Coordinates of C-alpha atoms in Angstrom, one line a residue:
X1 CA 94.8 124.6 102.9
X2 CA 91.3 124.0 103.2
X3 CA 91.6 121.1 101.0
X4 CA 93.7 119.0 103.8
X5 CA 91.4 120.7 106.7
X6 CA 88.2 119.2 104.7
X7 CA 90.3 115.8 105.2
X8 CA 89.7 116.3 109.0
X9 CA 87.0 118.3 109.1
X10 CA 84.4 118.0 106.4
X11 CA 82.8 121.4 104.5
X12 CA 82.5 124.1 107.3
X13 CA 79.8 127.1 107.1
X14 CA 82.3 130.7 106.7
X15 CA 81.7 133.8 108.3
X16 CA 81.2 136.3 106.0
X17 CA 81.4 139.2 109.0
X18 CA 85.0 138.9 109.8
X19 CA 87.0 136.8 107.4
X20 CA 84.7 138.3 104.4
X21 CA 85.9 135.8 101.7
X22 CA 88.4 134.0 103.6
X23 CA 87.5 130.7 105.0
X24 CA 88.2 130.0 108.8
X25 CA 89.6 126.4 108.2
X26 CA 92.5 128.2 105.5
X27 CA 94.9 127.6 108.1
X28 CA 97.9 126.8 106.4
X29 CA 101.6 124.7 107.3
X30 CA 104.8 125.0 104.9
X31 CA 105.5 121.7 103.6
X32 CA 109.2 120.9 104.0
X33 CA 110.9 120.9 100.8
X34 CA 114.2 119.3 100.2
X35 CA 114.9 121.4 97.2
X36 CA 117.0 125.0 97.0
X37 CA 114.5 126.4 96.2
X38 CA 111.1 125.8 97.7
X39 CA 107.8 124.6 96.0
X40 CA 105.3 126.5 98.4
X41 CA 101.9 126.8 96.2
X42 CA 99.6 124.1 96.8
X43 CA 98.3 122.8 93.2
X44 CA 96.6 119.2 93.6
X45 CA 95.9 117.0 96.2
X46 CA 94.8 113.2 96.4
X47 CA 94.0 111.1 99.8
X48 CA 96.4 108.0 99.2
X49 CA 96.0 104.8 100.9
X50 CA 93.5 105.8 103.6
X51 CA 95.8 107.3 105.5
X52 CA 98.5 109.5 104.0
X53 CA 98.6 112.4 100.9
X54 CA 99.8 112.8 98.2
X55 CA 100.4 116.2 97.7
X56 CA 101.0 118.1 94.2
X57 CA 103.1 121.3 94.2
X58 CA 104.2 123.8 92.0
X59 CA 106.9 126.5 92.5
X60 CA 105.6 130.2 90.8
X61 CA 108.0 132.7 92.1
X62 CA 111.2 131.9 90.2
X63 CA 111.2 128.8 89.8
X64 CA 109.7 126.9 87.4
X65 CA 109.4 123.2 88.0
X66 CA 106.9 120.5 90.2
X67 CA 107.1 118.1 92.7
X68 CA 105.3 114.9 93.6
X69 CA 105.4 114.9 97.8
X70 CA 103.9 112.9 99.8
X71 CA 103.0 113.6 103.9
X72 CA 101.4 111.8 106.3
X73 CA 97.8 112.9 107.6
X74 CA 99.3 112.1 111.2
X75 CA 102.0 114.9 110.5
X76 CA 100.0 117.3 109.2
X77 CA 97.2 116.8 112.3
X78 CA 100.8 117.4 114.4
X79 CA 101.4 120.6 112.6
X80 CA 98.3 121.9 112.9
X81 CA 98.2 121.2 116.7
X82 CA 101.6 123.3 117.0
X83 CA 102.3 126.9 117.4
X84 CA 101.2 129.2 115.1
X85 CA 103.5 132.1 113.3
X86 CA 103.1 135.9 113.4
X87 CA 105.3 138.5 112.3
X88 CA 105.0 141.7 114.2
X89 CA 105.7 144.5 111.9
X90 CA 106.6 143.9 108.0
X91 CA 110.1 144.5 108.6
X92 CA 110.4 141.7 111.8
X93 CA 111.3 138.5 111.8
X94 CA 108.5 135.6 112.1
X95 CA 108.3 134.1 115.0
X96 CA 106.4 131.4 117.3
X97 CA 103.0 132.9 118.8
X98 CA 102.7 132.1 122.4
X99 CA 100.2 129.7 124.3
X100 CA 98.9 132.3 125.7
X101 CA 98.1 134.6 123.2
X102 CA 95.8 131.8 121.3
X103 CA 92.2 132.4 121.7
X104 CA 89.9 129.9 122.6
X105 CA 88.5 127.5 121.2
X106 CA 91.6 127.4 119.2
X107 CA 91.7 128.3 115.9
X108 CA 92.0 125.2 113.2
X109 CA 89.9 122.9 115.2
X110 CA 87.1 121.4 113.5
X111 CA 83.6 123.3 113.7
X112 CA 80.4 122.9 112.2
X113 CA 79.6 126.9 111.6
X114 CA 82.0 129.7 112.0
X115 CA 79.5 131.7 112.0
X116 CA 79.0 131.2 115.8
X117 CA 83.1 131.8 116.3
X118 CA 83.7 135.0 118.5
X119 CA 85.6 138.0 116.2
X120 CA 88.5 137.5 118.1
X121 CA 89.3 133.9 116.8
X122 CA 88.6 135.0 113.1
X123 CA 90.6 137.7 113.5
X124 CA 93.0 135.8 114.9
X125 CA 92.9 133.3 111.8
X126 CA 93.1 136.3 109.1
X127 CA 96.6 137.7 110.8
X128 CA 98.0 134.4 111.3
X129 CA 97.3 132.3 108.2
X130 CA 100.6 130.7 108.9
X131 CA 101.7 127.3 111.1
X132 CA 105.4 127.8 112.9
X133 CA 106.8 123.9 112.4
X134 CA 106.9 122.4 108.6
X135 CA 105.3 119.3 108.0
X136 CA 108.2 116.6 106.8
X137 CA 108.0 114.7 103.9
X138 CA 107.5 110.4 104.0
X139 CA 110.9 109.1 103.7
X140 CA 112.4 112.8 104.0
X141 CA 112.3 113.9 100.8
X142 CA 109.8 114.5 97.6
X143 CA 109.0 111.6 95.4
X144 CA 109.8 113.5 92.3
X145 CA 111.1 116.8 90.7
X146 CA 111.2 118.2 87.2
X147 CA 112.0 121.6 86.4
X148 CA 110.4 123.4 83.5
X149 CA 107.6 121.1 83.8
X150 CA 104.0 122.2 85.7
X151 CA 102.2 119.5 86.4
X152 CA 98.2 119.9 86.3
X153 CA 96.4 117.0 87.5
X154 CA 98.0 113.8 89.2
X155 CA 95.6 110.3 90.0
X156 CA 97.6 107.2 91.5
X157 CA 97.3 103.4 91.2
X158 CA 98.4 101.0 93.7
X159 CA 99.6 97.5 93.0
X160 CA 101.5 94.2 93.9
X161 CA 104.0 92.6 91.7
X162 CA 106.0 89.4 93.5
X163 CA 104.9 90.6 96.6
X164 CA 106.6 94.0 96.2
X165 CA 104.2 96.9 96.5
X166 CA 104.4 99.7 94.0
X167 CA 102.8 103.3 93.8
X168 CA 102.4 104.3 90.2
X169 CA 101.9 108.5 89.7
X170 CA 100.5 109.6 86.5
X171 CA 101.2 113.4 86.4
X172 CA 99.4 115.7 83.5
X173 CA 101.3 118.2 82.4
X174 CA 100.8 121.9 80.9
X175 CA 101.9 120.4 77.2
X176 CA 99.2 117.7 77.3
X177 CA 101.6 115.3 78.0
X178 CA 101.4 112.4 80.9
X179 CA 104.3 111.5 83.2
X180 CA 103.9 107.9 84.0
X181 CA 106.4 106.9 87.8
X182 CA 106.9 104.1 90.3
X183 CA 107.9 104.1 93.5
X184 CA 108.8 100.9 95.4
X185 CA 111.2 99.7 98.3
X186 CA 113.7 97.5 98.4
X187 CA 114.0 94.7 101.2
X188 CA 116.3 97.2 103.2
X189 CA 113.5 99.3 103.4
X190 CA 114.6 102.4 101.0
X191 CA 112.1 104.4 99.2
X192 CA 112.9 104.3 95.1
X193 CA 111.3 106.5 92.2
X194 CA 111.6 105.9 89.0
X195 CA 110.3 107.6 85.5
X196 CA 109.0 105.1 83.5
X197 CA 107.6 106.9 80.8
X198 CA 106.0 110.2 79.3
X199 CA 103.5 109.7 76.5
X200 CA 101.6 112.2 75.1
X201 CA 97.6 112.7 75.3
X202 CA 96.3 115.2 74.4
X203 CA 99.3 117.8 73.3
X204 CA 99.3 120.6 72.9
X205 CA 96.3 120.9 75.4
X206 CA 97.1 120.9 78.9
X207 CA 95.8 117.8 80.8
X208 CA 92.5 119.4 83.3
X209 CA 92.0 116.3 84.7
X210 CA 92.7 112.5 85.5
X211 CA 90.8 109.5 86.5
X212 CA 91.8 105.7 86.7
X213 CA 89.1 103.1 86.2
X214 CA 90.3 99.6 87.6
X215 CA 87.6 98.1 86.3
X216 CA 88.7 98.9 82.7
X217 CA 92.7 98.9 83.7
X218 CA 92.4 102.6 81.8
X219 CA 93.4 106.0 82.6
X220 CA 91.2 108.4 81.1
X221 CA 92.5 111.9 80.2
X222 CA 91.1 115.0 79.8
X223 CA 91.7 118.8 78.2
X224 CA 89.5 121.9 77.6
X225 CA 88.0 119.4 74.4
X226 CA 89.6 115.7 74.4
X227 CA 88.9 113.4 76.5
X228 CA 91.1 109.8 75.6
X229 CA 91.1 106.6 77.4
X230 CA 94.5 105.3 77.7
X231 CA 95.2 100.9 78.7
X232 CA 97.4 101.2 81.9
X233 CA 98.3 97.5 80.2
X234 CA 100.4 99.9 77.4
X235 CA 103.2 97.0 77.3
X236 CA 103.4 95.7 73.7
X237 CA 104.7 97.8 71.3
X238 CA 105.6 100.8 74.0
X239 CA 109.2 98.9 74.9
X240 CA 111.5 97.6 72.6
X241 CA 113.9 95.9 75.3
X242 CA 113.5 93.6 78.2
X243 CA 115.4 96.6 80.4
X244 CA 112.7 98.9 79.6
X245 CA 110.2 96.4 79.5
X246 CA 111.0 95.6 83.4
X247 CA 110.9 99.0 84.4
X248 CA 106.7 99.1 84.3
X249 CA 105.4 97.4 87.1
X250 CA 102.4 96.5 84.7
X251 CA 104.4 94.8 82.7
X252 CA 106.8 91.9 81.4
X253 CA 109.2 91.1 79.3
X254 CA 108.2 87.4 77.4
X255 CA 111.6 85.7 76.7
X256 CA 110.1 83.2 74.0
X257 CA 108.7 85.6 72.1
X258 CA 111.2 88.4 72.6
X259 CA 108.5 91.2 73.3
X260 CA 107.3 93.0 76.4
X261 CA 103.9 92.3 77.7
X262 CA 101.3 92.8 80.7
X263 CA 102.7 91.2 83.8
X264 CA 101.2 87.9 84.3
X265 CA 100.6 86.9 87.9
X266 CA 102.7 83.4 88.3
X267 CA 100.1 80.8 89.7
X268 CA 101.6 77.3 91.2
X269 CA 98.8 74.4 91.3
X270 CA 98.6 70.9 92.9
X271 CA 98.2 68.6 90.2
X272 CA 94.5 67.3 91.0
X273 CA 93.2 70.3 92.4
X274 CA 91.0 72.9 91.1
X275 CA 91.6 77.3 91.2
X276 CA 89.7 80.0 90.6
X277 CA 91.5 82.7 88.7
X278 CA 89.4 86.2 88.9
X279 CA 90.0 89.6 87.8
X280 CA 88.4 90.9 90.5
X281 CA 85.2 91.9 91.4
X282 CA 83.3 93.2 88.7
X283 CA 79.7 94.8 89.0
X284 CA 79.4 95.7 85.5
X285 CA 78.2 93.7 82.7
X286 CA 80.7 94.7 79.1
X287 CA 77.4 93.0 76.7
X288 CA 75.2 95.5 78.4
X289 CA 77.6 98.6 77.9
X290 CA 78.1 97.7 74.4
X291 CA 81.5 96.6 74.6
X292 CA 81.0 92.7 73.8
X293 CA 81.7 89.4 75.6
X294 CA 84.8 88.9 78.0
X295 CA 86.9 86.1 76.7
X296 CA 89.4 83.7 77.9
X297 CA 92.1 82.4 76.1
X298 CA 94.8 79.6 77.1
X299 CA 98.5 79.9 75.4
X300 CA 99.9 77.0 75.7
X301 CA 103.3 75.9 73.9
X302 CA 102.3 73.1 72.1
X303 CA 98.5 74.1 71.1
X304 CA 98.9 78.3 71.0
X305 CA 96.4 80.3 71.4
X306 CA 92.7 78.3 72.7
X307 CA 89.4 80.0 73.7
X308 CA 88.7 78.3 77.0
X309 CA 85.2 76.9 76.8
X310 CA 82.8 75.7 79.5
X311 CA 83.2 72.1 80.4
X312 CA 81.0 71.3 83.4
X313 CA 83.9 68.8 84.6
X314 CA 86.9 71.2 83.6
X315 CA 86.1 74.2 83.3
X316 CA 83.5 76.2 85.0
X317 CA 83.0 80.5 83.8
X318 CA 81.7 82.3 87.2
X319 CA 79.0 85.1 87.7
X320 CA 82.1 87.6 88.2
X321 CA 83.9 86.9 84.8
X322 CA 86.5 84.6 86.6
X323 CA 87.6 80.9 85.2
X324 CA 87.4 78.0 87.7
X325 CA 90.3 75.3 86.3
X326 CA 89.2 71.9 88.2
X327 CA 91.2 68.6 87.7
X328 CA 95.0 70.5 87.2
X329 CA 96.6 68.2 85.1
X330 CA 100.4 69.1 83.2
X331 CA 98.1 69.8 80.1
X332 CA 96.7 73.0 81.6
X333 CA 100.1 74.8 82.1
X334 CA 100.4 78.0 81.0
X335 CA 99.1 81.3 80.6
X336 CA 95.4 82.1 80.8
X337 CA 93.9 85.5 79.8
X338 CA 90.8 87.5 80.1
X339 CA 90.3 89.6 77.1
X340 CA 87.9 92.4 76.4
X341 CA 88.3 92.7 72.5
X342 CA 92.3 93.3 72.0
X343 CA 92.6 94.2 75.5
X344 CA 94.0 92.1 78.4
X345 CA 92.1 92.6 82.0
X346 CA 94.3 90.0 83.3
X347 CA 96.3 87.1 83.1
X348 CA 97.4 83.9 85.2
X349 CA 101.0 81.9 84.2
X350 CA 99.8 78.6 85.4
X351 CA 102.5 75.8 86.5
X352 CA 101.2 72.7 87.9
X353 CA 103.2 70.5 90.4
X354 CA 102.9 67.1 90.0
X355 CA 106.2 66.5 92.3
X356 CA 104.6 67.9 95.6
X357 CA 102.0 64.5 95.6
X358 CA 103.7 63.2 98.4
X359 CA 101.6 60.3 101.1
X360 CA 100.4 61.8 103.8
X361 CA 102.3 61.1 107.1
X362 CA 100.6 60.1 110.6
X363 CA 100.5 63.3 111.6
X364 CA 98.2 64.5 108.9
X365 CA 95.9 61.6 109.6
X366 CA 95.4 62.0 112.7
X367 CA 95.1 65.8 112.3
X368 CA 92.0 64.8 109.2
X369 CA 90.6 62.4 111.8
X370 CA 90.2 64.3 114.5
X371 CA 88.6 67.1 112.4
X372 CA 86.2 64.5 111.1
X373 CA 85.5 63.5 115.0
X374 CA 84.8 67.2 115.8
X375 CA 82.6 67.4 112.6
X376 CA 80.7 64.2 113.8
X377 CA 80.1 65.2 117.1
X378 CA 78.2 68.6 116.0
X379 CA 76.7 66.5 113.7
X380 CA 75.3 64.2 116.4
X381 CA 74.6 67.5 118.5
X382 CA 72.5 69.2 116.0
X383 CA 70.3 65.6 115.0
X384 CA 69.5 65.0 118.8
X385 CA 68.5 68.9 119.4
X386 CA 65.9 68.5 116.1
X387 CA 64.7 65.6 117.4
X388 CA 63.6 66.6 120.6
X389 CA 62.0 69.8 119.2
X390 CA 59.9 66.8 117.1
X391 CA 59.4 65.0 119.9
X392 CA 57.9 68.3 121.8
X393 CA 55.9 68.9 118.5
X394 CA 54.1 65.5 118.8
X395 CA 53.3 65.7 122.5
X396 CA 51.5 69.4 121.3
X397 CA 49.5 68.3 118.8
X398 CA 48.2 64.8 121.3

């Protein structure tokens, strides 16, 4: 546990006197499982969203299988304020240490340097490695379960589709292979999970380790000797049917064309107005790292596929890789994309309203006006304040 205590606590200098090679901040709490037969050894563990964890666990007594479960950081700072456990002898039942029999200061709480911990709090920690309440899972149960499968290495990606938020788990596996899952909820508020896919990497290595790069929309994968970069934008060509398709929150399914591909965020302009369409902020220059120009394209039904050049009065290509699109007009429907090579970083389905040009009523005017009259004023404000600081200038210098 001294993974989760690190998430409180930071690093902690040990006592070697007491606890030897035992740490004093390896105070551990069962995580509640759901599942007949319990997944109790830690494996992996990733800080998600700021302020929960996702916690990886594999079963090894038995049971062969994993589990993706997540706990709050809250509930685990409950547990570890709780009672501890003890067991008496080897043949007694465990049971709940009282108050009273804690030491002070209590053992689990943050602290710079065991080392200047009295032996009777270490020993303390060494006999009673165990917390006496389990911490619960989010939404009561583990996000996902496989059995005969031991999962090695798990990174997450958050994103929003429609205004629906989605946690995507990739999960490396023993064989080399990559469990790809999103989890969602609906408008009642349930929790869903869902196995998209499982593609292989870098079989029949096992998967060491896992590291997204949203800058590249890439998962990069790792064994004892490979290490492959795989597009998280893995949508044409991966799904043969619009069901399947839909399933991958990167993705969707393109009904003209009849094949699935990246999920384009839907974009409604004014017709008149200008946007800015942006991948994201991006600190790194692709020319400079050898991987050539970024590139955007407009697909439009009656011209295809266009490069979208820069027009000083239309178009306008930003110091962050984004497209400004000034002057909407119905011509500039459509999708625009910004490519890297064959790769998509992103992509905008423009519509442009020409309906919504309605006259403004006199509520809007006089709503403009008086923001114009509050502008003025500061205006007249700021003019009569610099010219009294020139009129105290000239008096100086007489």
């Amino acid at each position: 546990m001294k993974l989760i205590r690190e998430l409180f606590c930071g690093p902690t200098v040990a006592s070697e006197i007491v606890l030897m090679d035992i740490r004093a901040c390896y105070v551990r709490r069962r995580p509640k499982e759901s599942l007949r037969n319990p997944l109790h050894v830690l494996q992996y563990l990733v800080d998600l969203r700021g302020g929960r964890t996702c916690v990886l666990m594999c079963g090894r007594n038995g049971l062969v299988g994993s589990a993706i479960c997540v706990f709050s950081l809250a509930a685990v700072q409950e547990v570890f304020s709780g009672k501890f456990k003890e067991q008496a002898t080897s043949s007694s039942a465990w049971l709940p240490v009282l108050t009273s029999k804690v030491p002070e200061p209590r053992p689990g709480l943050c602290v710079n340097d065991t080392q200047t911990l009295p032996d009777s709090v270490l020993n303390f920690i060494r006999s009673h490695p165990l917390m006496d309440s389990a911490v619960p899972h989010d939404h009561g149960r583990p996000a996902f379960f496989r059995r005969d499968v031991t999962f090695t290495s798990l990174v997450v990606d958050l994103l929003e589709v429609d205004g629906v938020a989605f946690t995507v788990y990739f999960a490396g596996t023993m064989e080399g292979t990559v469990y790809k899952l999103a989890e969602w909820s609906d408008r009642s508020g349930e929790v869903h999970t869902n196995l998209v896919d499982i593609f292989e990497v870098t079989t029949p290595e096992p998967v060491r380790a896992m590291e997204i790069s949203t800058k590249f929309k890439s998962l990069y994968v790792s064994s004892d000797s490979v290490l492959r970069q795989v597009d998280l934008l893995m949508c044409r060509g991966r799904y043969a049917n619009c069901l399947r398709c839909i399933q991958d929150p990167y993705c969707g399914w393109d009904r003209e064309r009849g094949e699935c591909k990246p999920y384009s965020k839907a974009v409604r302009v004014f017709w008149g107005r200008s946007v800015h369409l942006s991948c994201g902020e991006q600190v790194w220059d692709p020319e400079e790292l050898g991987l050539g120009p970024l590139r955007w394209f407009h697909y439009s039904r009656d011209r295809g596929k266009q490069p979208v050049p820069h027009v000083a009065d239309k178009f306008l290509h930003t110091a962050d890789h984004g497209l400004v699109l000034m002057a909407a007009t119905e011509r500039d429907a459509g999708l625009y994309a910004c490519k890297l090579g064959l790769d998509t970083l992103c992509s905008f389905n423009i519509t442009i309203d020409s309906k919504t040009c309605n006259v403004p009523s006199e509520a809007d005017y006089k709503r403009i006006y008086s923001d114009w009259c509050h502008e003025f004023e500061k205006y007249k404000t700021a003019m009569k304040t610099w010219q009294n600081k020139q009129a105290v200038r000239c008096r100086c210098h007489v």
